[in-house]
Short mmCIF file of C-alpha atoms in Angstrom, two decimals:
data_model
loop_
_atom_site.label_atom_id
_atom_site.label_comp_id
_atom_site.label_asym_id
_atom_site.label_seq_id
_atom_site.Cartn_x
_atom_site.Cartn_y
_atom_site.Cartn_z
CA MET T 1 -8.68 10.40 2.01
CA GLY T 2 -7.41 13.55 0.32
CA VAL T 3 -5.31 14.34 3.38
CA ILE T 4 -3.44 11.05 2.96
CA GLY T 5 -2.75 11.89 -0.68
CA PHE T 6 -1.50 15.33 0.24
CA GLY T 7 0.72 13.89 2.95
CA LEU T 8 2.29 11.50 0.47
CA GLY T 9 2.78 14.35 -1.98
CA VAL T 10 4.56 16.46 0.61
CA ILE T 11 6.79 13.55 1.59
CA GLY T 12 7.67 13.04 -2.06
CA ALA T 13 8.45 16.72 -2.52
CA GLY T 14 10.63 16.74 0.59
CA ILE T 15 12.60 13.73 -0.59
CA ALA T 16 13.03 15.25 -4.06
CA ILE T 17 14.31 18.57 -2.69
CA GLY T 18 16.65 16.74 -0.32
CA LEU T 19 18.12 14.69 -3.14
CA ALA T 20 18.49 17.81 -5.29
CA ALA T 21 20.28 19.64 -2.47
CA MET T 22 22.58 16.67 -1.97
CA GLY T 23 23.43 16.60 -5.66
CA ALA T 24 23.97 20.36 -5.81
CA ALA T 25 26.25 20.33 -2.78
CA SER T 26 28.22 17.43 -4.23
CA ALA T 27 28.58 19.18 -7.58
CA MET T 28 29.69 22.44 -5.96
CA ALA T 29 32.25 20.57 -3.84
CA ARG T 30 33.72 18.88 -6.89
CA GLN T 31 33.76 21.96 -9.15
CA PRO T 32 33.52 25.22 -7.21
CA GLU T 33 33.80 27.31 -10.38
CA VAL T 34 30.29 26.29 -11.52
CA GLN T 35 28.68 27.16 -8.19
CA GLY T 36 26.50 29.94 -9.63
CA ARG T 37 24.98 27.80 -12.38
CA VAL T 38 24.42 24.80 -10.11
CA PHE T 39 22.76 26.96 -7.46
CA THR T 40 20.46 28.54 -10.05
CA VAL T 41 19.38 25.14 -11.35
CA PHE T 42 18.85 23.91 -7.78
CA ILE T 43 16.63 26.88 -6.90
CA LEU T 44 14.54 26.37 -10.05
CA ALA T 45 14.15 22.65 -9.39
CA SER T 46 13.12 23.34 -5.78
CA ALA T 47 10.56 25.89 -6.91
CA PHE T 48 9.02 23.50 -9.43
CA THR T 49 8.90 20.70 -6.86
CA GLU T 50 7.20 22.97 -4.31
CA ALA T 51 4.73 24.06 -6.99
CA LEU T 52 3.78 20.43 -7.57
CA ALA T 53 3.29 19.98 -3.82
CA LEU T 54 1.00 23.02 -3.73
CA ILE T 55 -0.97 21.69 -6.69
CA GLY T 56 -1.43 18.47 -4.71
CA PHE T 57 -2.71 20.52 -1.77
CA VAL T 58 -5.24 22.31 -3.98
CA VAL T 59 -6.41 19.03 -5.50
CA ALA T 60 -6.79 17.55 -2.02
CA LEU T 61 -8.96 20.50 -1.02
CA ILE T 62 -11.07 20.27 -4.18
CA VAL T 63 -11.62 16.52 -3.86
CA ARG T 64 -12.59 16.89 -0.24
#
């Protein structure tokens, strides 16, 4: 049962990172002068999302 929860968590994290990448690419295309700031925010958001996915993995292992 924990494996199903982890799978859903990973799918959610993948969708979130994909949407963030889409938004960052769109923002950089519209205003190239803010590319550095947008990229920094994107990397931070991706790291936090991956951290949540890893926490879900640890919880799935503990519950198992």
